[in-house]
Coordinates of C-alpha atoms in Angstrom, one line a residue:
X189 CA -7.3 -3.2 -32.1
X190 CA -6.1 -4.9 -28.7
X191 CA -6.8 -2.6 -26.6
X192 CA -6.1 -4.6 -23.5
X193 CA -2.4 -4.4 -24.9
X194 CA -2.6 -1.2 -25.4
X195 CA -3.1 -0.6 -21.4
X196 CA -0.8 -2.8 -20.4
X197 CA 1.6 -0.7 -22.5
X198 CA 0.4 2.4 -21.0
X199 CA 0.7 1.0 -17.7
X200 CA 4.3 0.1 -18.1
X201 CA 4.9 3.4 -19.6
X202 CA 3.6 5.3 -16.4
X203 CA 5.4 3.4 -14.0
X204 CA 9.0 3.6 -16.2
X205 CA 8.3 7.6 -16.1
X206 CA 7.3 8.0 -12.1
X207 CA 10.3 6.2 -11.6
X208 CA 12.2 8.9 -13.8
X209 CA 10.5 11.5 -12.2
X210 CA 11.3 10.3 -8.5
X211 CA 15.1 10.7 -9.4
X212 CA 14.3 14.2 -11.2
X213 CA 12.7 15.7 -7.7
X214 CA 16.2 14.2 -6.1
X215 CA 18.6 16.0 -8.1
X216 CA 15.8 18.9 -7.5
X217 CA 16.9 18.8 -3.8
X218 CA 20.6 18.0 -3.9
X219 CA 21.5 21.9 -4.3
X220 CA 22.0 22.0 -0.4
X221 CA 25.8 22.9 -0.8
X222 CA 25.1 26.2 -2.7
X223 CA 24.0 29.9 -2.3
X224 CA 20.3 30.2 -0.8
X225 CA 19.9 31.5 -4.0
X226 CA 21.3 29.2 -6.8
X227 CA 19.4 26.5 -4.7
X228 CA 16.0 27.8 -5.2
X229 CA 16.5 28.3 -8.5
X230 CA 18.0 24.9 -9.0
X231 CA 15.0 23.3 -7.1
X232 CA 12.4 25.2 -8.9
X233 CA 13.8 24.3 -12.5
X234 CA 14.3 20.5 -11.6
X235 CA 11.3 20.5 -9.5
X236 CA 8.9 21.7 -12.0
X237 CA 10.8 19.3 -14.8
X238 CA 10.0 16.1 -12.2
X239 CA 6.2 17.6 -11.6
X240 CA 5.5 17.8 -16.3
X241 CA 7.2 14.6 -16.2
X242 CA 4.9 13.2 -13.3
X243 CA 1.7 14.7 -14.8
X244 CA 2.8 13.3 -17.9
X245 CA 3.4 9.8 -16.3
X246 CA -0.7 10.2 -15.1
X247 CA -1.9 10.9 -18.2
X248 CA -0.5 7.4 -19.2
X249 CA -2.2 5.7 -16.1
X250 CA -5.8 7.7 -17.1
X251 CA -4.8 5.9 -20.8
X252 CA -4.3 2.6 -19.4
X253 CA -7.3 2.9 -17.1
X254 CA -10.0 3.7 -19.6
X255 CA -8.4 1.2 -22.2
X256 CA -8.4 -1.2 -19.8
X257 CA -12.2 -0.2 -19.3
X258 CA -13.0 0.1 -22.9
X259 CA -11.4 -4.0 -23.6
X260 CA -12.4 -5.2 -20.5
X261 CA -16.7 -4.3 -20.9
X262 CA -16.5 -3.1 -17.0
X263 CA -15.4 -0.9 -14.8
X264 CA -11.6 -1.8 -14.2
X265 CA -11.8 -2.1 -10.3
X266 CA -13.2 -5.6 -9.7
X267 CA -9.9 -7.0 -8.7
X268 CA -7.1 -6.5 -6.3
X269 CA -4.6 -5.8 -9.2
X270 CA -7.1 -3.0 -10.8
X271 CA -8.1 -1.8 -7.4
X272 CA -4.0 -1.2 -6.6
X273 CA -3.2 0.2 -9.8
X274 CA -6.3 2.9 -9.4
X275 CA -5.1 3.6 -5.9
X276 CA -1.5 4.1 -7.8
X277 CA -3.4 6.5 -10.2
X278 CA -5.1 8.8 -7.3
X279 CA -2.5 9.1 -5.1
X280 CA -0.8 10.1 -7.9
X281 CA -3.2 12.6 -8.5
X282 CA -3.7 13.5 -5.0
X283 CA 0.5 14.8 -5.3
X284 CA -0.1 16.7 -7.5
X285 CA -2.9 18.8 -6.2
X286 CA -0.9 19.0 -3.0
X287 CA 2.5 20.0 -4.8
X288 CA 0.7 22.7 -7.1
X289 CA -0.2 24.8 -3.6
X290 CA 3.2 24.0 -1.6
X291 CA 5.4 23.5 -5.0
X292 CA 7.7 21.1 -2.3
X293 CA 9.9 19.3 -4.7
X294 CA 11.1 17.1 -1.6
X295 CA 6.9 15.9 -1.2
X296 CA 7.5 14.1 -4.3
X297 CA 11.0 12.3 -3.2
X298 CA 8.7 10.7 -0.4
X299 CA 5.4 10.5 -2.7
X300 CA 6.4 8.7 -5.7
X301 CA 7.6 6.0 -4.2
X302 CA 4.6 5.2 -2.6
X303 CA 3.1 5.2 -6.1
X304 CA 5.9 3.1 -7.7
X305 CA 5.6 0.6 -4.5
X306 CA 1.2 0.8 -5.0
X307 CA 2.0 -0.4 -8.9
X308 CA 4.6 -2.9 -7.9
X309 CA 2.2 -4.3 -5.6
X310 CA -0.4 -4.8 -8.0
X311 CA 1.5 -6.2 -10.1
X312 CA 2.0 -9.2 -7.6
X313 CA -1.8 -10.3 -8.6
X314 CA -3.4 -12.3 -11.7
X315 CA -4.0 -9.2 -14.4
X316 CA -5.8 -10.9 -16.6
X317 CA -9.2 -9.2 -16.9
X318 CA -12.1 -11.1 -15.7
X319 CA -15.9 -11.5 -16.0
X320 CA -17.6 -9.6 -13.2
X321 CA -19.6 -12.1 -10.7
X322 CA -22.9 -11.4 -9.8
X323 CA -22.3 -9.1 -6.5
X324 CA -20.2 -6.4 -8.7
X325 CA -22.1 -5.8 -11.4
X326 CA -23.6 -2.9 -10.1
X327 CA -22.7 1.1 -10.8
X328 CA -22.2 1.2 -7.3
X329 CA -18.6 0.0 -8.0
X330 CA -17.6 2.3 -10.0
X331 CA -19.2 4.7 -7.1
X332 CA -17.8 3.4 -3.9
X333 CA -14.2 1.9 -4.8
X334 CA -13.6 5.1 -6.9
X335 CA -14.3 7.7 -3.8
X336 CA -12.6 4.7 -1.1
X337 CA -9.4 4.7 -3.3
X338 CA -9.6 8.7 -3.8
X339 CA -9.6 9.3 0.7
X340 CA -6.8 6.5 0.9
X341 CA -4.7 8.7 -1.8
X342 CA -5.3 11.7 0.3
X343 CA -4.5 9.9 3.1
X344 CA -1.5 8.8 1.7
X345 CA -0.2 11.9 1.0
X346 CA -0.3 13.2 4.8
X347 CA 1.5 9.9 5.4
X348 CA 4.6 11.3 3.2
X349 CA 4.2 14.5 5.0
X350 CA 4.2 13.0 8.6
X351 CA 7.3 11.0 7.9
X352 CA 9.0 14.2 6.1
X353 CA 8.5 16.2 9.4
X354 CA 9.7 13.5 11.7
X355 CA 12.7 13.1 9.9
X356 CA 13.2 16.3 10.0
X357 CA 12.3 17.0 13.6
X358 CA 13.4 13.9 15.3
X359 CA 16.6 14.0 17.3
X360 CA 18.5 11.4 15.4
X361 CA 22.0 12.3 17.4
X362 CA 19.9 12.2 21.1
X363 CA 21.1 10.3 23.8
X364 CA 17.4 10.6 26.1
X365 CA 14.6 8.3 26.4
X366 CA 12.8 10.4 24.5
X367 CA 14.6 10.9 21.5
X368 CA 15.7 6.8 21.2
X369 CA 11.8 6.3 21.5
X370 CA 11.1 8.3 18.5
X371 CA 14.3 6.7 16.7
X372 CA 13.0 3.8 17.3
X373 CA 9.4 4.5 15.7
X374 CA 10.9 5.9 13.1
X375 CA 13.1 2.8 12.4
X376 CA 10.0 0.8 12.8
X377 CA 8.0 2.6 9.9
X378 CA 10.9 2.6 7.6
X379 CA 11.2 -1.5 8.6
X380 CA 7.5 -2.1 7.5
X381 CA 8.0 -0.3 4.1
X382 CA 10.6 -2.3 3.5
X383 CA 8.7 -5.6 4.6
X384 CA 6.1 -4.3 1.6
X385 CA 9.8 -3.8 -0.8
X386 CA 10.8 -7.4 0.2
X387 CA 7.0 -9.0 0.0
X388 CA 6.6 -7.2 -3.5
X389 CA 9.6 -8.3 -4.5
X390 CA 9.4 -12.1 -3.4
X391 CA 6.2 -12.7 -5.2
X392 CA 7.6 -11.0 -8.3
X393 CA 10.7 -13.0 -8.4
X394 CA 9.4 -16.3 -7.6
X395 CA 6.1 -15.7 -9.8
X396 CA 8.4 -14.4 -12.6
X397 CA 10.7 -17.7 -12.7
X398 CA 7.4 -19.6 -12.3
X399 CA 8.4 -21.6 -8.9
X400 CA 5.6 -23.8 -7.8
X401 CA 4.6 -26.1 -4.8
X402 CA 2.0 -28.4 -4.5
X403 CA 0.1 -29.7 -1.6
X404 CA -3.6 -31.6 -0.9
X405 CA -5.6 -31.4 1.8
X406 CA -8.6 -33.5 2.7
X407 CA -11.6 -31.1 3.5
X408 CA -15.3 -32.5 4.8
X409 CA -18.0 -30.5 2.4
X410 CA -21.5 -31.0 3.1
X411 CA -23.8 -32.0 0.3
X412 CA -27.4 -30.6 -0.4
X413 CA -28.8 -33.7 1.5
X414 CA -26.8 -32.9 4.7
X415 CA -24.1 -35.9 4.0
X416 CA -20.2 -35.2 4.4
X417 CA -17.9 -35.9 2.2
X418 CA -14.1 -35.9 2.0
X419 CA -12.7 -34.0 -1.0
X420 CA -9.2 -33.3 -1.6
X421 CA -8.2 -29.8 -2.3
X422 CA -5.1 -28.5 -4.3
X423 CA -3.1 -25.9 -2.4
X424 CA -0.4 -24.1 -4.5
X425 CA 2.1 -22.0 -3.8
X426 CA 3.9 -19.7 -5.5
X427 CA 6.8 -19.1 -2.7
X428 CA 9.5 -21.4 -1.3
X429 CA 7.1 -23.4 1.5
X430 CA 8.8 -22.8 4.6
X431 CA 5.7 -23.1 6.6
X432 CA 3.6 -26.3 5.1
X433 CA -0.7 -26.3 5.2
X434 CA -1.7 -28.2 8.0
X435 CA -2.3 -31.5 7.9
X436 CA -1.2 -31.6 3.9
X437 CA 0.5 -34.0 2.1
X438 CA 3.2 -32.6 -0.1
X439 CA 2.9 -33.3 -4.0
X440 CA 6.1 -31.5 -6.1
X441 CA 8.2 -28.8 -4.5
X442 CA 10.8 -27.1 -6.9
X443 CA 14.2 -26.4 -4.6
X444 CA 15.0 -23.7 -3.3
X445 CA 18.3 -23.1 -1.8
X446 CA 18.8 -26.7 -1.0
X447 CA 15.1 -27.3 0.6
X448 CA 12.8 -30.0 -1.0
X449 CA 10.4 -29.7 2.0
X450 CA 8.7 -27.6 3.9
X451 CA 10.7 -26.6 7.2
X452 CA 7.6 -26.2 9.5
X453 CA 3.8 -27.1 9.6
X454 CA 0.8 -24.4 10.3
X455 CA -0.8 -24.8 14.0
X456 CA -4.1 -26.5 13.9
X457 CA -5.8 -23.6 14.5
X458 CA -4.9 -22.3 11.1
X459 CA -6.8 -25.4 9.3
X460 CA -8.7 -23.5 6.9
X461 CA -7.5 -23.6 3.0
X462 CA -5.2 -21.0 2.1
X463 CA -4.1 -20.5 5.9
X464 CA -0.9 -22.0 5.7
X465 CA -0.1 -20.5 2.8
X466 CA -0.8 -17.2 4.2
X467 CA 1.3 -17.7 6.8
X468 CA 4.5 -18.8 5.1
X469 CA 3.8 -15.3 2.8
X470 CA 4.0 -12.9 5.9
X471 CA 7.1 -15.6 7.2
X472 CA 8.4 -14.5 3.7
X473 CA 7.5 -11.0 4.0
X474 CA 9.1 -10.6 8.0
X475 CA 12.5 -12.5 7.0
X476 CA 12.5 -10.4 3.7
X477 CA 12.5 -7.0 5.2
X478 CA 14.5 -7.9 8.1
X479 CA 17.4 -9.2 5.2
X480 CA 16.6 -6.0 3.3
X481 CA 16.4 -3.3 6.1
X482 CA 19.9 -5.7 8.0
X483 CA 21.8 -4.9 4.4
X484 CA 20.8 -1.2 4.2
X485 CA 22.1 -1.0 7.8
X486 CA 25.1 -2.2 7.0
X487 CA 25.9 -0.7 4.0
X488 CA 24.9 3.0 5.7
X489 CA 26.7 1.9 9.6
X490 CA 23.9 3.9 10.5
X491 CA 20.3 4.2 11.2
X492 CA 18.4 4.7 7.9
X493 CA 16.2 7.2 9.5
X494 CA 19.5 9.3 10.1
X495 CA 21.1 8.9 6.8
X496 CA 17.4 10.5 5.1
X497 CA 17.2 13.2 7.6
X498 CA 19.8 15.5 6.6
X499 CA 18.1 15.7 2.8
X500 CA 15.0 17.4 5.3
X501 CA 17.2 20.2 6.4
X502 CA 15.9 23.1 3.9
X503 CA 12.6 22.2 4.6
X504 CA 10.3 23.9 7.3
X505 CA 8.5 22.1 10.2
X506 CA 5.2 24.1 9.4
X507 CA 5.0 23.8 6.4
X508 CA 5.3 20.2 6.2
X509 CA 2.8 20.4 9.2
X510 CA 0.7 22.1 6.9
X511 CA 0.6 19.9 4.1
X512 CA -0.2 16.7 6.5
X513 CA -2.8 17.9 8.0
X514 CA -5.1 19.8 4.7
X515 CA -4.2 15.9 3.0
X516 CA -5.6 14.0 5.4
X517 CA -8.4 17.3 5.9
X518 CA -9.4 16.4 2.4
X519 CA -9.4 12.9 2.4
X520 CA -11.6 12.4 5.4
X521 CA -15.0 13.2 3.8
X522 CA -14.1 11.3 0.6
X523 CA -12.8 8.5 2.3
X524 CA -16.3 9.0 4.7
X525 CA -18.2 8.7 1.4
X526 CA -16.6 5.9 -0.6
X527 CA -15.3 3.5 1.7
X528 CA -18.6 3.7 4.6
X529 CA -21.6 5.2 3.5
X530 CA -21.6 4.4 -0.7
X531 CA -20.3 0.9 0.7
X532 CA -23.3 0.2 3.3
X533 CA -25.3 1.3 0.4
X534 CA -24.0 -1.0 -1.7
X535 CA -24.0 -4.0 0.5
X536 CA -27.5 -3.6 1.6
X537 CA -28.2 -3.9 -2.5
X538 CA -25.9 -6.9 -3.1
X539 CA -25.7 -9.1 0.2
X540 CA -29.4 -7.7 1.9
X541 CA -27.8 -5.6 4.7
X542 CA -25.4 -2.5 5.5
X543 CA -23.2 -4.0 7.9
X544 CA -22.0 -7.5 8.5
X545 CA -18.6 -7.4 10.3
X546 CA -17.0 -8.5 7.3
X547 CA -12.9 -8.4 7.9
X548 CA -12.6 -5.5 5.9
X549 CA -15.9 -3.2 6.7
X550 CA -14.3 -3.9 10.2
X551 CA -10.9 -2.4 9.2
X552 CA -12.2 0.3 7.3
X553 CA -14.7 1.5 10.3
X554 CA -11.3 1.0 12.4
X555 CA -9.4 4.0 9.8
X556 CA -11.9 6.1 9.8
X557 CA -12.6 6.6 13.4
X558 CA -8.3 6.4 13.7
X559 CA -8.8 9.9 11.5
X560 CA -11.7 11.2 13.0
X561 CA -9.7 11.0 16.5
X562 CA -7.0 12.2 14.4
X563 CA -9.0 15.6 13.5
X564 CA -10.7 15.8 16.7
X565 CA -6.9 16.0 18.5
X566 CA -5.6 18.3 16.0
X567 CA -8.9 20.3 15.6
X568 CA -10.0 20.6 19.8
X569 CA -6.4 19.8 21.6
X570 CA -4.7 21.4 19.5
X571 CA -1.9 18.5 18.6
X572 CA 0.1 19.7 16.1
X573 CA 3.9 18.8 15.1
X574 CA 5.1 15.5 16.1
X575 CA 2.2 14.1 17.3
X576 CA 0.0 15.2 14.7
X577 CA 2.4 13.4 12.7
X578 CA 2.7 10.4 14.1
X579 CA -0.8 9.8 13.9
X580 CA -0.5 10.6 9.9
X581 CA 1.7 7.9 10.6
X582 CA 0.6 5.6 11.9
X583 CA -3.2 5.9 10.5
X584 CA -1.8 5.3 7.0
X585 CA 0.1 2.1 8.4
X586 CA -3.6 1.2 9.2
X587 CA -4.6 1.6 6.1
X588 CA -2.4 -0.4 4.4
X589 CA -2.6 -3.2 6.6
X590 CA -6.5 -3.2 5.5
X591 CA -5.2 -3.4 1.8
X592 CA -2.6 -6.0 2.1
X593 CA -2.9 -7.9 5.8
X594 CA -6.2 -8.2 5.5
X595 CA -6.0 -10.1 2.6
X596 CA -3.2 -12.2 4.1
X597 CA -4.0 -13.1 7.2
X598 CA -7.9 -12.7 6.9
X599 CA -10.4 -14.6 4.8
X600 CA -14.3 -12.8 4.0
X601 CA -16.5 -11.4 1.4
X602 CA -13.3 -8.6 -0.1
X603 CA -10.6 -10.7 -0.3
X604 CA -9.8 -10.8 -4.3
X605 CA -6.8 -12.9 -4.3
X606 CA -4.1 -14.4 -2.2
X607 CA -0.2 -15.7 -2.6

């Protein structure tokens, strides 16, 4: 039996019926029009469909995940592509905990999507399953990315909240400094989704009609007997090259649009291997969303953050208050566990230390004293409402820029892949 098949399957299968389920919890909330009454019960019936059919949608992720395990011979989170679609998985999971208290159909009209957008993004990477090198092969990995991924799920959930409430709460109509300021960060948050829409996207498309670009780059490597020599290094890429490695020669570009060459070389201070390359992928990713988010604009002659808000209006502040705060209450000490102390653990038994500054030890030490100021504020000042949600906010921005721009823009010891 192929049982690697047999997850993908399961994979796809999940991901076809969050997608179902996502437009299931909106019908659940379009009863605005009607009697108080006929809307509840319209919510709850359509509400609780979406939430069997989300559960259901999980129990296809669990089967791809342990099928995946079972063909595989490891623990399937040794990769960026396994490690996504887990993180897919427990936020997953983390909803519905959260819905089963608040039963909020409109928490899952902001929370799938993340899920959808965590699996798209995965699929972006090479899935093919992999021999484990020597540093992973420890039970440590099933330990610390497990309880990392579990906090970032949590977190993610008071990230859906946070941006309920402010669309909810924020002035959209308001002429005052104030309320264009929090348009404006509202706008801003809604831009950088769709910056991870158009990234995901890009690399899909291009990967999927297999466009390819070609460069070599001389790089002095230092032999055993302290000689340098030149080698030349093969730099592909798998979107259009608008910004060129430095100092590269250019082997075979497929057009694009017209372009046979790159429109733009790196600085020299981005010299390193894949450094170009990252940058033209966040070029891509900036002139993506701004297309994407410019459309939407147009299409709404509005701002988008005022064209969601009005779905909000049945909702109450405090309760969406509520359900930001307990997510990231809960996620905290997981996140504390997996992603700091089971890692220092870990590195101390694969690398010979606890600590070394690595790009993303750094970022993750930089989330979880963002949330431990974030408790401390809500817990001793008292900060509640709109700034308790900005910081849900905002701190789940961080995180995501320690999954994905990390890995773009930073080179070190976690960085699986790159495009």
């Amino acid at each position: 039996m192929n049982w690697l098949a047999i997850s993908g399957n399961a994979l796809l299968i999940s991901f076809i019926i969050y997608c179902i389920a996502f437009l299931i919890f909106v019908l659940a909330i379009t009863g605005k029009t009607w009697s108080n009454r006929d809307a509840a019960k319209h919510s709850r019936k359509w509400g609780g469909a979406a939430y069997i059919l989300s559960a259901v949608g999980l129990l296809a992720q669990i089967i791809y995940f342990f099928t995946r395990w079972y063909g595989g011979g490891h623990f399937p989170l040794s990769n960026m592509f396994e490690f996504m679609t887990f993180l897919g998985l427990a936020i997953m999971a983390a909803f519905l905990v959260m819905y089963a208290i608040y039963r909020t159909p409109v928490l899952g009209v902001f929370s799938l999507p993340v899920v959808v957008l965590m699996i798209a993004y995965a699929a972006v990477f090479p899935n093919e399953v992999q021999p484990l090198i020597p540093a992973l092969q420890s039970y440590w990995l099933k330990i610390h990315v497990s309880t990392a991924a579990a906090g970032e799920a949590f977190f993610a959930v008071g990230f859906a909240a946070g941006l309920m409430y402010l669309l909810r709460t924020v002035n959209f109509d308001g002429k005052e400094a104030k309320d264009r300021k929090e348009q404006r960060g509202v706008e801003f948050t809604i831009f950088v989704i769709f910056m991870l829409v158009a990234f995901i996207g890009s690399v899909f498309t291009f990967n999927a009609a297999g466009y390819e670009a070609k460069f070599t780059k001389e790089s002095i490597v230092k032999s055993n007997d302290g000689t340098q020599n030149k080698v030349a290094q093969s730099v592909t890429y798998v979107l259009p090259p608008i910004v060129a490695p430095y100092q590269a020669n250019l082997e075979h570009m497929d057009t694009f649009l017209g372009m046979d060459k790159p429109l733009f070389t790196a600085p020299s201070w981005m010299s390193g291997e894949n450094a170009g390359r990252k940058l033209n992928t966040v070029v891509w990713t900036v002139l993506g969303g701004i297309v994407l988010y410019g459309l939407l604009r147009l299409i709404l002659r509005k701002s988008v953050g005022k064209a969601i808000s009005p779905i909000m209006k049945g909702m109450e502040p405090e309760d969406l208050d509520e359900i930001g705060y307990r997510s990231i209450a809960i996620g905290y000490p997981i996140f504390t566990l997996g992603a700091l102390i089971f890692a220092m653990i870990w590195a101390h038994k694969a690398w010979g230390r606890f600590w070394g500054w690595d790009p993303k030890e750094v970022w993750a030490l930089i989330v979880w004293l963002f949330y431990a100021v974030f408790l401390h504020l809500r817990l001793s000042r008292g900060w509640q409402g709109k700034r308790s949600a900005w910081l849900a906010v905002i701190g789940f921005l961080v995180v995501m820029f320690t999954l994905v721009g990390v890995n773009l823009v930073i080179a070190g010891l976690h960085s699986y892949s790159g495009v």
